[in-house]
Coordinates of C-alpha atoms in Angstrom, one line a residue:
Chain A
X1 CA 0.0 0.0 0.0
X2 CA 1.2 3.5 -0.8
X3 CA 0.4 4.6 2.7
X4 CA 3.6 2.8 3.8
X5 CA 5.6 5.1 1.5
X6 CA 3.7 8.2 2.9
X7 CA 4.6 7.3 6.5
X8 CA 8.3 7.2 5.5
X9 CA 8.0 10.7 4.0
X10 CA 6.3 12.2 7.0
X11 CA 7.9 15.3 8.5
X12 CA 7.8 13.9 12.0
X13 CA 9.7 10.8 13.1
X14 CA 7.3 7.8 13.6
X15 CA 5.6 7.9 17.0
X16 CA 6.3 4.2 17.6
X17 CA 8.5 1.3 16.4
X18 CA 8.3 1.9 12.6
X19 CA 8.0 -1.8 11.6
X20 CA 5.2 -2.6 14.1
X21 CA 3.5 0.7 13.1
X22 CA 3.5 0.0 9.4
X23 CA 2.4 -3.6 9.9
X24 CA -0.5 -2.3 12.1
X25 CA -1.6 0.3 9.6
X26 CA -1.6 -2.2 6.7
X27 CA -3.3 -4.9 8.6
X28 CA -6.1 -2.7 10.1
X29 CA -7.1 -1.3 6.8
X30 CA -7.0 -4.8 5.1
X31 CA -9.0 -6.3 8.0
X32 CA -11.6 -3.5 7.7
X33 CA -12.1 -4.3 4.0
X34 CA -12.0 -8.0 4.5
X35 CA -14.7 -7.8 7.3
X36 CA -16.9 -5.5 5.1
X37 CA -16.6 -8.2 2.4
X38 CA -17.3 -11.1 4.7
X39 CA -20.4 -9.4 6.1
X40 CA -21.6 -9.0 2.6
X41 CA -20.7 -12.5 1.5
X42 CA -22.6 -13.9 4.6
X43 CA -25.6 -11.8 3.6
X44 CA -25.6 -13.4 0.2
X45 CA -25.6 -17.0 1.6
X46 CA -28.7 -19.2 1.5
X47 CA -28.3 -19.9 5.3
X48 CA -28.0 -16.1 6.2
X49 CA -30.1 -16.7 9.3
X50 CA -27.3 -18.9 10.7
X51 CA -24.8 -16.0 10.0
X52 CA -26.5 -13.2 11.8
X53 CA -24.0 -13.0 14.7
X54 CA -21.1 -13.3 12.1
X55 CA -22.5 -10.4 10.0
X56 CA -22.9 -8.2 13.1
X57 CA -19.4 -8.8 14.4
X58 CA -18.0 -8.3 10.9
X59 CA -19.6 -4.9 10.8
X60 CA -18.3 -4.0 14.3
X61 CA -14.8 -5.3 13.4
X62 CA -14.8 -3.2 10.1
X63 CA -15.7 -0.1 12.1
X64 CA -13.1 -0.7 14.9
X65 CA -10.4 -1.5 12.3
X66 CA -11.1 1.5 10.2
X67 CA -11.0 3.9 13.3
X68 CA -7.8 2.3 14.6
X69 CA -6.2 2.3 11.1
X70 CA -6.9 6.1 10.7
X71 CA -5.7 6.9 14.2
X72 CA -2.5 4.9 13.9
X73 CA -1.8 6.3 10.5
X74 CA -1.5 9.9 12.0
X75 CA 2.0 10.7 13.1
X76 CA 1.6 14.4 14.0
X77 CA 1.2 15.2 17.7
X78 CA -0.1 11.8 18.7
X79 CA -1.6 11.0 22.1
X80 CA -0.4 7.6 23.2
X81 CA -3.5 7.0 25.4
X82 CA -5.8 7.5 22.5
X83 CA -3.7 5.3 20.2
X84 CA -3.6 2.6 22.8
X85 CA -7.3 2.5 23.4
X86 CA -8.1 2.5 19.7
X87 CA -5.7 -0.4 18.9
X88 CA -7.0 -2.2 22.0
X89 CA -10.6 -1.8 20.8
X90 CA -9.5 -3.1 17.4
X91 CA -7.8 -6.2 18.9
X92 CA -10.9 -7.0 21.0
X93 CA -13.2 -6.7 17.9
X94 CA -10.8 -8.8 15.8
X95 CA -10.7 -11.6 18.5
X96 CA -14.6 -11.7 18.7
X97 CA -15.0 -11.6 15.0
X98 CA -12.3 -14.1 14.3
X99 CA -13.8 -16.6 16.7
X100 CA -17.3 -16.3 15.2
X101 CA -16.0 -16.6 11.7
X102 CA -14.0 -19.7 12.7
X103 CA -17.3 -21.3 13.7
X104 CA -18.5 -21.1 10.0
X105 CA -15.1 -21.8 8.4
X106 CA -16.1 -25.3 7.5
X107 CA -19.2 -24.2 5.6
X108 CA -18.0 -20.9 4.2
X109 CA -14.6 -20.4 2.7
X110 CA -14.9 -16.6 3.1
X111 CA -15.4 -17.0 6.8
X112 CA -12.3 -19.2 7.0
X113 CA -10.2 -16.6 5.2
X114 CA -11.7 -13.8 7.2
X115 CA -11.0 -15.6 10.5
X116 CA -7.3 -15.8 9.5
X117 CA -7.2 -12.1 8.7
X118 CA -8.9 -11.2 12.0
X119 CA -6.5 -13.4 14.0
X120 CA -3.5 -11.9 12.3
X121 CA -4.8 -8.3 12.9
X122 CA -5.4 -9.1 16.6
X123 CA -1.8 -10.3 16.8
X124 CA -0.4 -7.3 15.0
X125 CA -2.4 -5.0 17.3
X126 CA -1.1 -6.8 20.4
X127 CA 2.5 -6.4 19.1
X128 CA 1.9 -2.6 18.7
X129 CA 0.3 -2.4 22.1
X130 CA 3.4 -4.2 23.6
X131 CA 5.6 -1.6 21.9
X132 CA 3.5 1.2 23.3
X133 CA 3.7 -0.3 26.8
X134 CA 7.5 -0.8 26.7
X135 CA 8.0 2.7 25.4
X136 CA 5.8 4.4 28.1
X137 CA 7.2 2.4 31.0
Chain B
X1 CA -32.6 12.0 16.1
X2 CA -34.7 9.4 14.3
X3 CA -32.2 6.7 15.3
X4 CA -33.7 6.9 18.8
X5 CA -37.1 5.9 17.4
X6 CA -35.5 3.0 15.4
X7 CA -33.9 1.5 18.6
X8 CA -37.4 1.4 20.2
X9 CA -38.7 -0.5 17.1
X10 CA -35.9 -3.0 17.1
X11 CA -37.0 -6.7 17.2
X12 CA -34.5 -7.5 20.0
X13 CA -34.8 -5.9 23.4
X14 CA -32.0 -3.3 24.0
X15 CA -28.7 -5.0 25.0
X16 CA -28.1 -2.5 27.8
X17 CA -30.0 0.0 30.0
X18 CA -32.1 1.8 27.3
X19 CA -31.7 5.4 28.7
X20 CA -27.9 5.1 29.0
X21 CA -27.8 3.4 25.5
X22 CA -29.9 6.0 23.7
X23 CA -27.9 8.8 25.3
X24 CA -24.6 7.2 24.3
X25 CA -25.7 6.7 20.6
X26 CA -26.9 10.3 20.3
X27 CA -23.9 11.8 22.0
X28 CA -21.3 9.7 20.1
X29 CA -22.7 10.7 16.7
X30 CA -23.1 14.4 17.7
X31 CA -19.6 14.4 19.1
X32 CA -18.2 12.9 15.9
X33 CA -19.9 15.6 13.8
X34 CA -18.8 18.4 16.3
X35 CA -15.2 17.2 16.2
X36 CA -15.2 17.0 12.4
X37 CA -16.4 20.6 12.4
X38 CA -14.0 21.8 15.0
X39 CA -11.0 20.3 13.1
X40 CA -12.2 22.2 10.1
X41 CA -12.8 25.5 11.9
X42 CA -9.3 25.2 13.4
X43 CA -7.9 24.6 9.9
X44 CA -9.6 27.9 8.8
X45 CA -8.0 30.0 11.6
X46 CA -5.2 32.4 11.1
X47 CA -3.2 30.8 13.9
X48 CA -3.6 27.2 12.5
X49 CA 0.0 26.4 13.5
X50 CA -1.0 26.8 17.1
X51 CA -3.9 24.3 16.6
X52 CA -2.1 21.4 15.0
X53 CA -2.5 19.1 18.1
X54 CA -6.2 20.2 18.4
X55 CA -6.9 19.3 14.8
X56 CA -5.2 16.0 15.1
X57 CA -7.1 15.0 18.3
X58 CA -10.4 16.3 16.7
X59 CA -9.8 13.9 13.8
X60 CA -9.0 11.0 16.1
X61 CA -12.0 11.8 18.3
X62 CA -14.4 11.9 15.3
X63 CA -13.2 8.5 14.2
X64 CA -13.4 6.9 17.7
X65 CA -16.9 8.4 18.2
X66 CA -18.2 7.3 14.8
X67 CA -17.0 3.7 15.4
X68 CA -18.4 3.6 18.9
X69 CA -21.7 5.2 17.7
X70 CA -22.1 2.6 15.0
X71 CA -21.2 -0.3 17.3
X72 CA -23.4 0.8 20.2
X73 CA -26.3 1.4 17.7
X74 CA -26.4 -2.3 16.8
X75 CA -28.7 -4.4 19.1
X76 CA -28.6 -7.7 17.3
X77 CA -26.3 -10.4 18.8
X78 CA -24.0 -7.9 20.6
X79 CA -20.7 -8.9 22.1
X80 CA -20.3 -7.0 25.4
X81 CA -16.5 -7.1 25.2
X82 CA -16.4 -5.4 21.8
X83 CA -19.0 -2.8 23.0
X84 CA -17.0 -2.1 26.1
X85 CA -13.7 -1.6 24.3
X86 CA -15.2 0.6 21.6
X87 CA -17.0 2.9 24.2
X88 CA -13.8 2.9 26.3
X89 CA -11.7 4.0 23.2
X90 CA -14.3 6.7 22.6
X91 CA -14.1 8.0 26.2
X92 CA -10.3 8.2 26.1
X93 CA -10.4 10.1 22.8
X94 CA -13.1 12.5 24.1
X95 CA -11.0 13.2 27.2
X96 CA -7.8 13.9 25.3
X97 CA -9.6 16.0 22.7
X98 CA -11.7 17.9 25.3
X99 CA -8.6 18.8 27.3
X100 CA -6.8 20.1 24.2
X101 CA -9.8 22.1 23.0
X102 CA -10.1 23.6 26.5
X103 CA -6.6 25.1 26.0
X104 CA -7.9 27.1 23.0
X105 CA -11.3 27.9 24.5
X106 CA -10.4 31.5 25.3
X107 CA -9.3 32.3 21.8
X108 CA -11.7 30.2 19.8
X109 CA -15.3 29.9 20.6
X110 CA -15.6 26.7 18.5
X111 CA -13.0 25.0 20.7
X112 CA -14.9 26.0 23.8
X113 CA -18.1 24.5 22.5
X114 CA -16.3 21.4 21.3
X115 CA -14.6 20.9 24.6
X116 CA -18.0 20.9 26.3
X117 CA -19.4 18.3 23.8
X118 CA -16.3 16.1 24.3
X119 CA -16.6 16.3 28.1
X120 CA -20.3 15.4 28.0
X121 CA -19.6 12.5 25.5
X122 CA -16.8 11.2 27.8
X123 CA -19.2 11.2 30.8
X124 CA -22.1 9.5 28.8
X125 CA -19.6 6.8 27.7
X126 CA -18.4 6.3 31.3
X127 CA -22.1 5.9 32.4
X128 CA -22.7 3.3 29.7
X129 CA -19.4 1.5 30.7
X130 CA -20.7 1.5 34.4
X131 CA -23.9 -0.1 33.2
X132 CA -22.0 -2.8 31.3
X133 CA -19.8 -3.5 34.3
X134 CA -22.7 -3.8 36.7
X135 CA -24.6 -6.0 34.2
X136 CA -21.7 -8.4 33.6
X137 CA -20.8 -8.7 37.3
Chain C
X1 CA -27.0 18.8 17.4
X2 CA -24.0 20.8 18.6
X3 CA -22.5 20.7 15.1
X4 CA -25.0 23.4 14.1
X5 CA -23.6 25.7 16.7
X6 CA -20.0 25.0 15.5
X7 CA -20.8 25.9 11.9
X8 CA -22.0 29.3 13.2
X9 CA -18.8 29.9 15.1
X10 CA -16.6 28.9 12.1
X11 CA -14.0 31.5 11.1
X12 CA -15.0 31.3 7.4
X13 CA -18.5 32.4 6.2
X14 CA -20.6 29.4 5.2
X15 CA -19.8 28.1 1.7
X16 CA -23.5 27.8 0.8
X17 CA -26.9 29.0 1.9
X18 CA -26.7 28.5 5.7
X19 CA -30.2 27.1 6.2
X20 CA -29.9 24.5 3.4
X21 CA -26.4 23.7 4.6
X22 CA -27.3 23.1 8.3
X23 CA -30.3 21.1 7.3
X24 CA -28.2 18.9 5.1
X25 CA -25.5 18.3 7.7
X26 CA -28.1 17.3 10.4
X27 CA -30.1 15.1 8.1
X28 CA -27.1 13.3 6.6
X29 CA -25.7 12.3 10.0
X30 CA -29.2 11.4 11.2
X31 CA -29.9 9.3 8.1
X32 CA -26.5 7.6 8.5
X33 CA -27.3 6.5 12.1
X34 CA -30.9 5.6 11.1
X35 CA -29.7 3.3 8.3
X36 CA -27.1 1.7 10.5
X37 CA -29.9 0.9 12.9
X38 CA -32.3 -0.3 10.3
X39 CA -29.7 -2.7 8.8
X40 CA -29.2 -4.1 12.3
X41 CA -33.0 -4.3 13.1
X42 CA -33.5 -6.1 9.7
X43 CA -30.7 -8.5 10.7
X44 CA -32.5 -9.3 13.9
X45 CA -35.8 -10.2 12.2
X46 CA -37.0 -13.7 11.8
X47 CA -37.5 -13.2 8.0
X48 CA -34.0 -11.8 7.5
X49 CA -33.7 -13.7 4.2
X50 CA -36.5 -11.4 2.9
X51 CA -34.5 -8.3 4.0
X52 CA -31.2 -9.0 2.3
X53 CA -31.5 -6.2 -0.2
X54 CA -32.8 -3.8 2.4
X55 CA -29.8 -4.5 4.7
X56 CA -27.3 -4.0 1.8
X57 CA -28.8 -0.7 0.7
X58 CA -29.0 0.4 4.4
X59 CA -25.3 -0.2 4.7
X60 CA -24.6 1.6 1.4
X61 CA -26.8 4.5 2.5
X62 CA -25.1 4.8 5.9
X63 CA -21.7 5.0 4.2
X64 CA -22.8 7.6 1.5
X65 CA -24.6 9.7 4.2
X66 CA -21.6 9.7 6.5
X67 CA -19.2 10.7 3.8
X68 CA -21.5 13.5 2.6
X69 CA -22.2 14.7 6.1
X70 CA -18.4 15.0 6.8
X71 CA -17.7 16.7 3.5
X72 CA -20.6 19.2 3.8
X73 CA -19.6 20.0 7.4
X74 CA -16.3 21.3 6.3
X75 CA -16.4 25.0 5.5
X76 CA -12.6 25.7 5.0
X77 CA -11.5 26.0 1.4
X78 CA -14.3 23.9 -0.1
X79 CA -14.4 22.5 -3.6
X80 CA -17.9 22.9 -5.0
X81 CA -17.5 20.0 -7.4
X82 CA -16.5 17.6 -4.6
X83 CA -19.4 18.8 -2.5
X84 CA -21.8 18.4 -5.3
X85 CA -20.7 14.9 -6.2
X86 CA -20.8 13.7 -2.6
X87 CA -24.3 15.1 -1.9
X88 CA -25.5 13.7 -5.2
X89 CA -24.2 10.2 -4.3
X90 CA -26.0 10.6 -0.9
X91 CA -29.3 11.5 -2.6
X92 CA -29.0 8.5 -5.0
X93 CA -28.3 6.2 -2.1
X94 CA -31.2 7.6 0.0
X95 CA -33.6 7.2 -2.9
X96 CA -32.7 3.5 -3.5
X97 CA -32.7 2.7 0.2
X98 CA -35.9 4.6 0.9
X99 CA -37.7 2.7 -1.9
X100 CA -36.5 -0.7 -0.7
X101 CA -37.4 0.2 3.0
X102 CA -40.9 1.2 1.8
X103 CA -41.4 -2.3 0.4
X104 CA -41.1 -3.7 3.9
X105 CA -42.9 -0.8 5.7
X106 CA -46.1 -2.9 6.2
X107 CA -44.3 -5.7 8.0
X108 CA -41.5 -3.8 9.8
X109 CA -42.1 -0.5 11.6
X110 CA -38.4 0.3 11.5
X111 CA -38.4 0.1 7.7
X112 CA -41.3 2.4 7.6
X113 CA -39.5 5.0 9.8
X114 CA -36.3 4.6 7.9
X115 CA -38.0 5.0 4.6
X116 CA -39.3 8.4 5.8
X117 CA -35.8 9.5 6.9
X118 CA -34.3 8.4 3.6
X119 CA -36.9 10.3 1.6
X120 CA -36.4 13.4 3.7
X121 CA -32.6 13.2 3.4
X122 CA -32.9 12.8 -0.4
X123 CA -35.1 15.9 -0.5
X124 CA -32.7 18.0 1.7
X125 CA -29.8 16.9 -0.5
X126 CA -31.7 17.9 -3.6
X127 CA -32.4 21.3 -2.1
X128 CA -28.7 21.8 -1.3
X129 CA -27.8 20.7 -4.8
X130 CA -30.2 23.3 -6.2
X131 CA -28.5 25.9 -4.1
X132 CA -25.1 24.9 -5.4
X133 CA -26.3 25.0 -9.0
X134 CA -27.9 28.4 -8.7
X135 CA -24.8 29.7 -7.0
X136 CA -22.3 28.4 -9.6
X137 CA -24.4 29.5 -12.6
Chain D
X1 CA -5.1 -7.4 0.1
X2 CA -7.1 -10.3 1.5
X3 CA -10.3 -8.5 0.4
X4 CA -9.4 -9.6 -3.2
X5 CA -9.5 -13.2 -2.1
X6 CA -12.8 -12.7 -0.3
X7 CA -14.5 -11.3 -3.4
X8 CA -13.5 -14.5 -5.3
X9 CA -15.1 -16.6 -2.6
X10 CA -18.4 -14.6 -2.6
X11 CA -21.6 -16.7 -3.1
X12 CA -22.8 -14.3 -5.8
X13 CA -21.0 -13.7 -9.1
X14 CA -19.3 -10.3 -9.2
X15 CA -21.7 -7.5 -10.1
X16 CA -19.3 -6.0 -12.6
X17 CA -16.2 -6.9 -14.6
X18 CA -14.1 -8.7 -12.0
X19 CA -10.7 -7.1 -12.9
X20 CA -12.0 -3.5 -12.9
X21 CA -13.9 -4.2 -9.7
X22 CA -11.0 -5.7 -7.8
X23 CA -8.7 -2.9 -9.0
X24 CA -11.3 -0.3 -7.8
X25 CA -11.7 -1.8 -4.4
X26 CA -7.9 -2.0 -3.8
X27 CA -7.3 1.5 -5.1
X28 CA -10.1 3.2 -3.2
X29 CA -9.0 1.8 0.1
X30 CA -5.3 2.5 -0.6
X31 CA -6.2 6.1 -1.6
X32 CA -8.3 6.6 1.5
X33 CA -5.3 5.6 3.7
X34 CA -2.9 7.6 1.6
X35 CA -5.0 10.8 1.8
X36 CA -5.5 10.3 5.6
X37 CA -1.7 10.1 5.9
X38 CA -1.1 13.1 3.5
X39 CA -3.5 15.3 5.5
X40 CA -1.6 14.4 8.7
X41 CA 1.9 14.9 7.1
X42 CA 0.7 18.3 5.8
X43 CA -0.5 19.1 9.3
X44 CA 3.0 18.3 10.6
X45 CA 4.8 20.6 8.2
X46 CA 6.3 24.0 9.2
X47 CA 4.3 25.7 6.4
X48 CA 1.0 24.2 7.4
X49 CA -0.8 27.5 6.6
X50 CA 0.1 27.0 2.9
X51 CA -1.4 23.5 3.0
X52 CA -4.9 24.3 4.4
X53 CA -6.7 23.5 1.1
X54 CA -4.6 20.4 0.6
X55 CA -5.5 19.1 4.1
X56 CA -9.2 19.8 3.5
X57 CA -9.3 18.0 0.2
X58 CA -7.2 15.1 1.6
X59 CA -9.9 14.7 4.3
X60 CA -12.7 14.9 1.7
X61 CA -11.0 12.4 -0.6
X62 CA -10.3 9.9 2.3
X63 CA -14.1 10.0 3.1
X64 CA -15.2 9.7 -0.5
X65 CA -12.8 6.8 -1.2
X66 CA -13.7 5.0 2.0
X67 CA -17.4 5.2 1.2
X68 CA -16.9 4.1 -2.5
X69 CA -14.5 1.3 -1.3
X70 CA -17.1 -0.1 1.1
X71 CA -20.0 0.2 -1.4
X72 CA -18.0 -1.3 -4.3
X73 CA -16.9 -4.2 -2.1
X74 CA -20.4 -5.3 -1.5
X75 CA -21.6 -7.9 -4.1
X76 CA -24.9 -8.9 -2.7
X77 CA -28.0 -7.3 -4.3
X78 CA -26.2 -4.3 -5.6
X79 CA -27.9 -1.2 -7.0
X80 CA -26.0 0.0 -10.0
X81 CA -27.2 3.6 -9.6
X82 CA -25.9 3.8 -6.0
X83 CA -22.6 2.2 -7.1
X84 CA -22.2 4.6 -10.0
X85 CA -22.9 7.7 -7.9
X86 CA -20.5 6.6 -5.2
X87 CA -17.6 5.8 -7.6
X88 CA -18.3 9.1 -9.4
X89 CA -18.1 11.1 -6.2
X90 CA -14.8 9.3 -5.5
X91 CA -13.4 10.1 -8.9
X92 CA -14.3 13.8 -8.5
X93 CA -12.7 14.0 -5.0
X94 CA -9.6 12.2 -6.3
X95 CA -9.2 14.7 -9.2
X96 CA -9.6 17.8 -6.9
X97 CA -7.3 16.3 -4.3
X98 CA -4.7 15.1 -6.8
X99 CA -4.5 18.6 -8.5
X100 CA -4.1 20.3 -5.1
X101 CA -1.4 17.8 -4.0
X102 CA 0.4 18.3 -7.3
X103 CA 0.8 22.0 -6.5
X104 CA 2.8 21.1 -3.4
X105 CA 4.7 18.2 -5.0
X106 CA 7.9 20.2 -5.4
X107 CA 8.1 21.1 -1.7
X108 CA 6.6 18.0 -0.1
X109 CA 7.4 14.5 -1.3
X110 CA 4.3 13.1 0.5
X111 CA 2.1 15.4 -1.7
X112 CA 3.9 14.2 -4.8
X113 CA 3.2 10.5 -3.9
X114 CA -0.3 11.3 -2.9
X115 CA -1.0 13.2 -6.1
X116 CA 0.0 10.0 -8.0
X117 CA -2.2 7.8 -5.9
X118 CA -5.2 10.2 -6.4
X119 CA -4.6 10.3 -10.2
X120 CA -4.4 6.5 -10.4
X121 CA -7.6 6.2 -8.2
X122 CA -9.5 8.6 -10.4
X123 CA -8.5 6.6 -13.5
X124 CA -9.4 3.3 -12.0
X125 CA -12.8 4.8 -10.9
X126 CA -13.4 6.1 -14.5
X127 CA -12.6 2.6 -15.9
X128 CA -15.2 1.0 -13.5
X129 CA -17.7 3.7 -14.5
X130 CA -17.1 2.9 -18.2
X131 CA -17.8 -0.8 -17.4
X132 CA -21.0 0.1 -15.6
X133 CA -22.2 2.3 -18.5
X134 CA -21.4 -0.3 -21.2
X135 CA -23.2 -2.9 -19.1
X136 CA -26.4 -0.9 -18.4
X137 CA -26.7 0.3 -22.0

């Protein structure tokens, strides 16, 4: 994604460990798009009534990932508490959504792929949270 | 807002205390709009270079409020952990943004009003978080 | 909504007719929230499989209204073409969503209310578009 | 992006030419992130007062791209008019933002890169619009 290049051209030095930061930005935006798509794929399935909780959590996860992605992308005058809480909310949403998608992984390939993306996004968020904690200690 | 009416017509009973819930939905969406507007008003000021941190936190707060507003609005198959983390992230963003806006309240009336909206949104979020905690205990 | 107050405190004069502008901001954000809620209420209904198109258009309409609401809210250095296209996209989404909601209005009160909000939002958008056209002529 | 994979696993056949569609999804989300980052980089520059219009259009473009990205991603029960208007609004925002970024390209590398991303996104949107037109003729 071009956004990676932009972060490197930013007038301010990155607020956090650059590798963890770039990974988090990329993964949050990808997970937001993936969950938007999985909610929509679930909505198109014949057994949509079995996928109600999955759709709901996909929509929540897309919103939490999008907010975290936008907030983490910003490098000017960051507030570490705001950053931490947004990434934390994203990690929690990814865990819940990933677990629910996993339940439908056998029947729906899109849920299987989405579960993987959510799990990876949760992990990348946790890694950034660890970086924040070690930095502010 | 019509969204209040919608919540009352929802097929599922509200996931949380209805008054605290409706107040939170309304306040989150209003605060998102107010912060979007304050960021833009700051950008239009002659002393924009003094307002850089204010603009940044306004943008973060708008994103956190919008995500929380959308997530709290949903009443079907909610995940209380996701809800809690999103509202928590919103409260943290509102506190940081409100404090920064307060610093510019004397010079910019829009920052004074926005500070009040952020403080109120933080409080309404804290009240909903208290409801969630008492319910899940 | 407090955002109305903010617009009045903005350092720049409003880019368009103030009444039409404030009405559009309010209605777009309210319609975004209402459509988010209607999508979720539909998802919670026993006959969710009958409401698939309604949910999809509700989600589209929420996204188009949110983008238009944010763009119309900004008064600093506006681009009238961008504004026009965003409000136009919002009006089109409101019309499609309102028509679909109307189809379910007899069975679902939330669809009836949402149809009304969409119709009103389409109209308010059209009024702002007329203001833009008369101004740029 | 994983979202590409998801589209291929969707229960419904793609609503539009798959190549143009996938390109549009990817580019819209990348441009949204890039514009969010460019707005923030501009905000961090010493000559921020020269970049006010650039920041404003970056924020508009991020919102228009995000809405278009979400709407184009959905393949279930699409409304071609809604799709067309959202992609059109995105193309208009990309053009305005790309032109403004171009003006600052000599002084700010991030504006140069962002201008390129906006131009490419406008083109990809125009290609999808052409596909829609040829299909509905």
